[in-house]
């Protein structure tokens, strides 16, 4: 789940802190440490509001047993190794030091252009819930194969399919992860149809090779006005960069749409290599200058506990 604070005010941070804490309380196995987790959220948001001076993106990823909280901002970075308990009556720096004591794996990474990414793992475990890795629907797939042009499906067909499938899935979705679940379902369905279009255009039969999967990714993203390029590709992983989001600047106000890329890429990779994990390493949606997406294949995916996991259905 993801949120954007713009403008990033103390009041907006307080509201989000309450929403996040309530979500953690509903789904955590341990109720006695939820307030500690809420304090971590409060301190990281407060630090960003005070020092960033711009928009703040917040992500909560609970795909593993413990939730990972990530805060992106455009403010100055700091060195985690130098966090110490302030002496005397000083309060500056006390909040981040407290975060380092209550949470684990506190990590600060400077963005390539401006700003930073602060990530930490909250001291909670989640009750077991149903998976949101959806199978591709085989009935009435959208868009139709005949709508593809010389370079693949165009933006109009893609966006129409997006809206239709979002509405269809939302009608049957409940729970706090419904938005992300909806986008994942749309990606699984539309991505599968895009793979079929690619196979027809390239006259491919059987399992797609790594080079063909990479070519398929580039083809489908170029058709919807993305600007993806290959950084590296081998039998274990495909790494792509992207200079332009197909959704334009709107994606900064709806970072959950990045799950579309994850679901499309992960579904295609899993259908051809059994298992796949998609890591959204950098995203325009949260203030990075470009996107960077890593797709792990087969055994490499099975060994990786993070990211978004996909498997071959049927």
Coordinates of C-alpha atoms in Angstrom, one line a residue:
X1 CA 0.0 0.0 0.0
X2 CA 1.2 3.5 -0.8
X3 CA 0.4 7.1 0.0
X4 CA 1.5 10.5 -1.1
X5 CA 1.7 13.5 1.2
X6 CA 1.6 16.7 -0.9
X7 CA 1.7 19.1 0.7
X8 CA 3.6 17.3 3.4
X9 CA 2.2 19.0 6.5
X10 CA 2.3 17.9 10.1
X11 CA -1.5 17.4 10.1
X12 CA -1.3 15.1 7.0
X13 CA 1.5 13.1 8.6
X14 CA -0.6 12.7 11.8
X15 CA -3.6 11.5 9.8
X16 CA -1.5 9.0 7.9
X17 CA 0.1 7.8 11.1
X18 CA -3.3 7.1 12.5
X19 CA -4.4 5.2 9.4
X20 CA -1.3 3.1 9.3
X21 CA -1.4 2.3 13.0
X22 CA -5.0 1.2 12.7
X23 CA -4.1 -1.0 9.7
X24 CA -1.3 -2.6 11.7
X25 CA -3.5 -3.2 14.7
X26 CA -6.1 -5.0 12.5
X27 CA -3.7 -7.4 11.0
X28 CA -0.8 -7.9 13.4
X29 CA -0.4 -11.1 15.4
X30 CA 0.9 -9.2 18.4
X31 CA -1.2 -6.3 19.8
X32 CA 1.2 -5.3 22.5
X33 CA 3.9 -3.8 20.1
X34 CA 1.6 -2.0 17.7
X35 CA 2.1 1.3 19.5
X36 CA 5.9 0.9 19.1
X37 CA 5.4 0.4 15.4
X38 CA 3.2 3.4 15.3
X39 CA 5.9 5.5 17.0
X40 CA 8.4 4.4 14.3
X41 CA 5.9 5.6 11.6
X42 CA 5.4 8.8 13.5
X43 CA 9.1 9.6 13.8
X44 CA 10.0 8.8 10.2
X45 CA 7.1 10.9 8.9
X46 CA 7.9 13.7 11.3
X47 CA 11.5 13.7 10.2
X48 CA 10.6 13.9 6.6
X49 CA 8.0 16.7 7.1
X50 CA 10.6 18.7 9.0
X51 CA 13.6 18.3 6.8
X52 CA 12.4 17.3 3.2
X53 CA 10.5 20.5 2.2
X54 CA 8.6 18.7 -0.6
X55 CA 6.4 15.7 -1.3
X56 CA 6.7 12.5 0.7
X57 CA 5.9 9.0 -0.5
X58 CA 5.2 6.2 2.0
X59 CA 5.0 2.5 1.3
X60 CA 4.0 -0.4 3.5
X61 CA 5.0 -3.8 2.1
X62 CA 3.7 -6.7 4.2
X63 CA 4.4 -9.5 1.6
X64 CA 6.9 -11.1 4.0
X65 CA 6.1 -12.0 7.6
X66 CA 7.2 -8.6 9.0
X67 CA 6.1 -5.3 7.4
X68 CA 8.6 -3.1 5.7
X69 CA 8.0 0.6 5.9
X70 CA 9.7 2.8 3.3
X71 CA 9.6 6.6 3.2
X72 CA 10.8 8.5 0.1
X73 CA 11.5 12.2 0.3
X74 CA 13.5 14.9 -1.6
X75 CA 15.4 16.1 1.5
X76 CA 19.0 15.6 2.6
X77 CA 20.3 12.2 3.6
X78 CA 22.0 11.2 6.8
X79 CA 24.4 8.4 8.1
X80 CA 22.6 5.7 10.1
X81 CA 25.9 4.6 11.6
X82 CA 26.2 8.0 13.4
X83 CA 22.8 7.9 15.2
X84 CA 23.4 8.1 18.9
X85 CA 21.2 9.1 21.9
X86 CA 21.5 12.9 22.3
X87 CA 22.9 14.0 25.6
X88 CA 21.4 16.5 28.0
X89 CA 18.1 18.2 27.1
X90 CA 18.6 18.1 23.3
X91 CA 15.6 16.6 21.4
X92 CA 17.2 16.8 17.9
X93 CA 18.1 13.4 16.6
X94 CA 16.3 11.6 19.5
X95 CA 13.5 10.4 17.2
X96 CA 15.7 8.7 14.6
X97 CA 17.8 7.1 17.3
X98 CA 14.5 5.8 18.9
X99 CA 13.5 4.3 15.5
X100 CA 16.8 2.5 15.3
X101 CA 16.1 0.9 18.6
X102 CA 12.5 -0.1 18.1
X103 CA 12.7 -1.3 14.4
X104 CA 15.3 -3.4 12.6
X105 CA 17.3 -3.0 9.4
X106 CA 17.1 0.8 9.4
X107 CA 18.5 1.7 6.0
X108 CA 19.0 5.1 4.3
X109 CA 19.9 5.3 0.6
X110 CA 20.5 8.5 -1.3
X111 CA 18.6 8.8 -4.6
X112 CA 20.7 9.3 -7.7
X113 CA 19.3 12.8 -8.3
X114 CA 18.0 14.3 -5.1
X115 CA 16.4 13.0 -1.9
X116 CA 16.6 9.7 0.0
X117 CA 14.9 6.4 0.7
X118 CA 14.5 5.4 4.4
X119 CA 13.5 1.8 4.9
X120 CA 13.0 -0.2 8.1
X121 CA 11.3 -3.4 9.2
X122 CA 8.6 -3.0 11.9
X123 CA 8.5 -5.3 14.9
X124 CA 5.3 -7.1 14.0
X125 CA 4.2 -10.4 12.3
X126 CA 1.1 -10.7 10.2
X127 CA -1.7 -13.2 10.6
X128 CA -1.9 -15.6 7.6
X129 CA -4.1 -14.2 4.9
X130 CA -5.0 -15.3 1.4
X131 CA -2.6 -14.6 -1.5
X132 CA -3.2 -11.8 -4.0
X133 CA -1.2 -13.4 -6.8
X134 CA -4.2 -13.8 -9.2
X135 CA -4.5 -16.2 -12.1
X136 CA -5.1 -14.7 -15.5
X137 CA -8.7 -14.7 -16.5
X138 CA -9.4 -16.7 -19.7
X139 CA -12.9 -15.4 -20.4
X140 CA -13.4 -12.2 -22.4
X141 CA -9.8 -11.0 -22.4
X142 CA -9.1 -7.4 -23.1
X143 CA -7.9 -5.8 -25.3
X144 CA -8.7 -8.0 -28.3
X145 CA -5.7 -9.3 -30.3
X146 CA -7.1 -7.7 -33.5
X147 CA -6.6 -4.3 -31.9
X148 CA -2.8 -4.6 -32.0
X149 CA -1.0 -2.3 -34.5
X150 CA 2.4 -2.8 -36.1
X151 CA 4.2 -2.1 -32.8
X152 CA 1.7 -3.8 -30.4
X153 CA -1.2 -2.6 -28.4
X154 CA -1.7 1.2 -28.3
X155 CA -2.4 3.4 -25.3
X156 CA -6.1 3.6 -25.9
X157 CA -6.7 -0.1 -25.9
X158 CA -4.5 -0.5 -22.8
X159 CA -6.2 2.2 -20.8
X160 CA -9.6 1.0 -21.7
X161 CA -8.7 -2.5 -20.6
X162 CA -7.3 -1.1 -17.4
X163 CA -10.5 0.8 -16.5
X164 CA -12.8 -2.1 -17.4
X165 CA -10.8 -4.7 -15.4
X166 CA -10.3 -2.4 -12.5
X167 CA -14.1 -1.9 -12.2
X168 CA -14.8 -5.6 -12.6
X169 CA -12.3 -6.7 -10.0
X170 CA -13.2 -3.9 -7.5
X171 CA -16.8 -5.1 -7.4
X172 CA -15.7 -8.4 -5.9
X173 CA -12.8 -7.3 -3.8
X174 CA -12.8 -6.5 -0.1
X175 CA -10.3 -5.9 2.6
X176 CA -7.5 -3.4 3.2
X177 CA -5.4 -4.6 0.2
X178 CA -8.2 -4.3 -2.3
X179 CA -6.6 -1.5 -4.4
X180 CA -3.3 -3.4 -4.8
X181 CA -5.2 -6.6 -5.4
X182 CA -7.2 -5.0 -8.1
X183 CA -4.2 -3.6 -9.9
X184 CA -2.5 -7.0 -9.7
X185 CA -5.5 -8.7 -11.2
X186 CA -5.6 -6.3 -14.1
X187 CA -1.9 -6.8 -14.7
X188 CA -2.3 -10.5 -14.7
X189 CA -5.1 -10.5 -17.2
X190 CA -3.9 -7.7 -19.6
X191 CA -0.3 -8.9 -19.4
X192 CA -1.3 -12.4 -20.5
X193 CA -3.1 -11.0 -23.5
X194 CA -0.1 -8.9 -24.4
X195 CA 2.1 -12.0 -24.2
X196 CA -0.3 -13.7 -26.6
X197 CA 0.0 -10.8 -29.0
X198 CA 3.7 -10.9 -28.8
X199 CA 3.8 -14.6 -29.6
X200 CA 1.5 -14.1 -32.6
X201 CA 3.6 -11.1 -33.9
X202 CA 6.9 -13.0 -33.5
X203 CA 5.5 -16.4 -34.4
X204 CA 6.8 -17.9 -31.1
X205 CA 5.7 -21.3 -29.9
X206 CA 6.7 -22.9 -26.6
X207 CA 8.5 -21.3 -23.7
X208 CA 9.8 -17.8 -24.2
X209 CA 13.6 -17.5 -23.8
X210 CA 15.1 -14.8 -21.6
X211 CA 15.9 -12.7 -24.7
X212 CA 12.3 -13.1 -25.9
X213 CA 10.8 -12.2 -22.5
X214 CA 13.0 -9.1 -22.5
X215 CA 11.9 -8.2 -26.0
X216 CA 8.3 -8.8 -25.1
X217 CA 8.7 -6.4 -22.1
X218 CA 10.2 -3.7 -24.3
X219 CA 7.6 -4.1 -27.0
X220 CA 4.5 -3.9 -24.7
X221 CA 5.9 -0.9 -22.7
X222 CA 6.9 1.0 -25.9
X223 CA 3.3 0.4 -27.2
X224 CA 1.9 2.3 -24.2
X225 CA 4.4 5.1 -24.4
X226 CA 6.9 3.8 -21.8
X227 CA 10.7 4.2 -22.4
X228 CA 12.1 1.0 -21.1
X229 CA 15.7 -0.2 -21.9
X230 CA 17.8 -3.2 -21.0
X231 CA 20.4 -2.9 -18.3
X232 CA 21.3 -6.6 -18.1
X233 CA 19.7 -10.0 -18.9
X234 CA 20.7 -13.6 -18.1
X235 CA 19.2 -16.9 -17.1
X236 CA 18.7 -15.7 -13.5
X237 CA 17.5 -12.1 -13.8
X238 CA 16.4 -9.4 -16.2
X239 CA 17.1 -5.8 -15.2
X240 CA 15.4 -2.9 -17.0
X241 CA 15.5 0.8 -16.7
X242 CA 12.7 3.2 -17.7
X243 CA 12.9 6.9 -18.5
X244 CA 9.2 7.7 -18.9
X245 CA 6.1 6.3 -17.1
X246 CA 3.2 5.3 -19.4
X247 CA 0.9 7.0 -16.9
X248 CA 2.8 10.3 -17.0
X249 CA 3.0 12.5 -14.0
X250 CA -0.2 11.1 -12.6
X251 CA 1.7 8.1 -11.3
X252 CA 3.2 10.3 -8.6
X253 CA -0.3 10.6 -7.1
X254 CA -1.1 6.9 -7.5
X255 CA 2.1 4.9 -6.8
X256 CA 0.0 1.7 -6.4
X257 CA -0.2 1.7 -10.3
X258 CA 3.4 0.4 -10.2
X259 CA 1.9 -2.9 -9.2
X260 CA 0.7 -3.0 -12.8
X261 CA 4.3 -3.3 -14.1
X262 CA 5.1 -5.9 -11.4
X263 CA 2.1 -8.1 -12.3
X264 CA 2.5 -7.9 -16.1
X265 CA 6.3 -8.6 -15.9
X266 CA 6.0 -11.2 -13.2
X267 CA 3.1 -13.1 -14.8
X268 CA 4.9 -13.4 -18.2
X269 CA 8.1 -14.5 -16.5
X270 CA 6.3 -17.1 -14.3
X271 CA 4.3 -18.6 -17.1
X272 CA 7.6 -19.3 -19.0
X273 CA 10.0 -20.0 -16.1
X274 CA 7.8 -21.5 -13.4
X275 CA 8.6 -18.9 -10.7
X276 CA 9.3 -15.2 -10.8
X277 CA 10.0 -12.3 -8.3
X278 CA 9.7 -8.7 -9.4
X279 CA 11.7 -6.1 -7.5
X280 CA 10.8 -2.4 -8.0
X281 CA 14.2 -1.0 -7.2
X282 CA 13.6 2.5 -8.3
X283 CA 10.4 4.2 -9.3
X284 CA 9.4 7.5 -10.9
X285 CA 6.2 7.3 -8.8
X286 CA 8.1 7.9 -5.6
X287 CA 10.5 10.6 -6.7
X288 CA 13.3 8.6 -8.4
X289 CA 14.6 10.1 -11.7
X290 CA 14.0 6.8 -13.5
X291 CA 12.5 3.4 -12.8
X292 CA 14.6 0.3 -12.3
X293 CA 12.9 -3.1 -12.3
X294 CA 14.6 -6.5 -11.6
X295 CA 12.8 -9.7 -12.6
X296 CA 14.2 -12.9 -11.0
X297 CA 13.6 -16.1 -12.7
X298 CA 13.3 -19.8 -11.6
X299 CA 15.6 -20.8 -8.8
X300 CA 16.8 -17.2 -8.2
X301 CA 13.2 -16.3 -7.6
X302 CA 12.5 -19.2 -5.2
X303 CA 15.6 -18.2 -3.1
X304 CA 14.5 -14.5 -2.8
X305 CA 12.1 -13.7 0.1
X306 CA 11.4 -10.1 -0.9
X307 CA 9.6 -8.4 -3.8
X308 CA 6.4 -9.5 -5.5
X309 CA 6.2 -13.3 -6.1
X310 CA 4.5 -15.0 -9.0
X311 CA 4.1 -18.6 -10.0
X312 CA 3.0 -20.6 -13.0
X313 CA -0.8 -21.4 -12.6
X314 CA -2.2 -24.7 -13.8

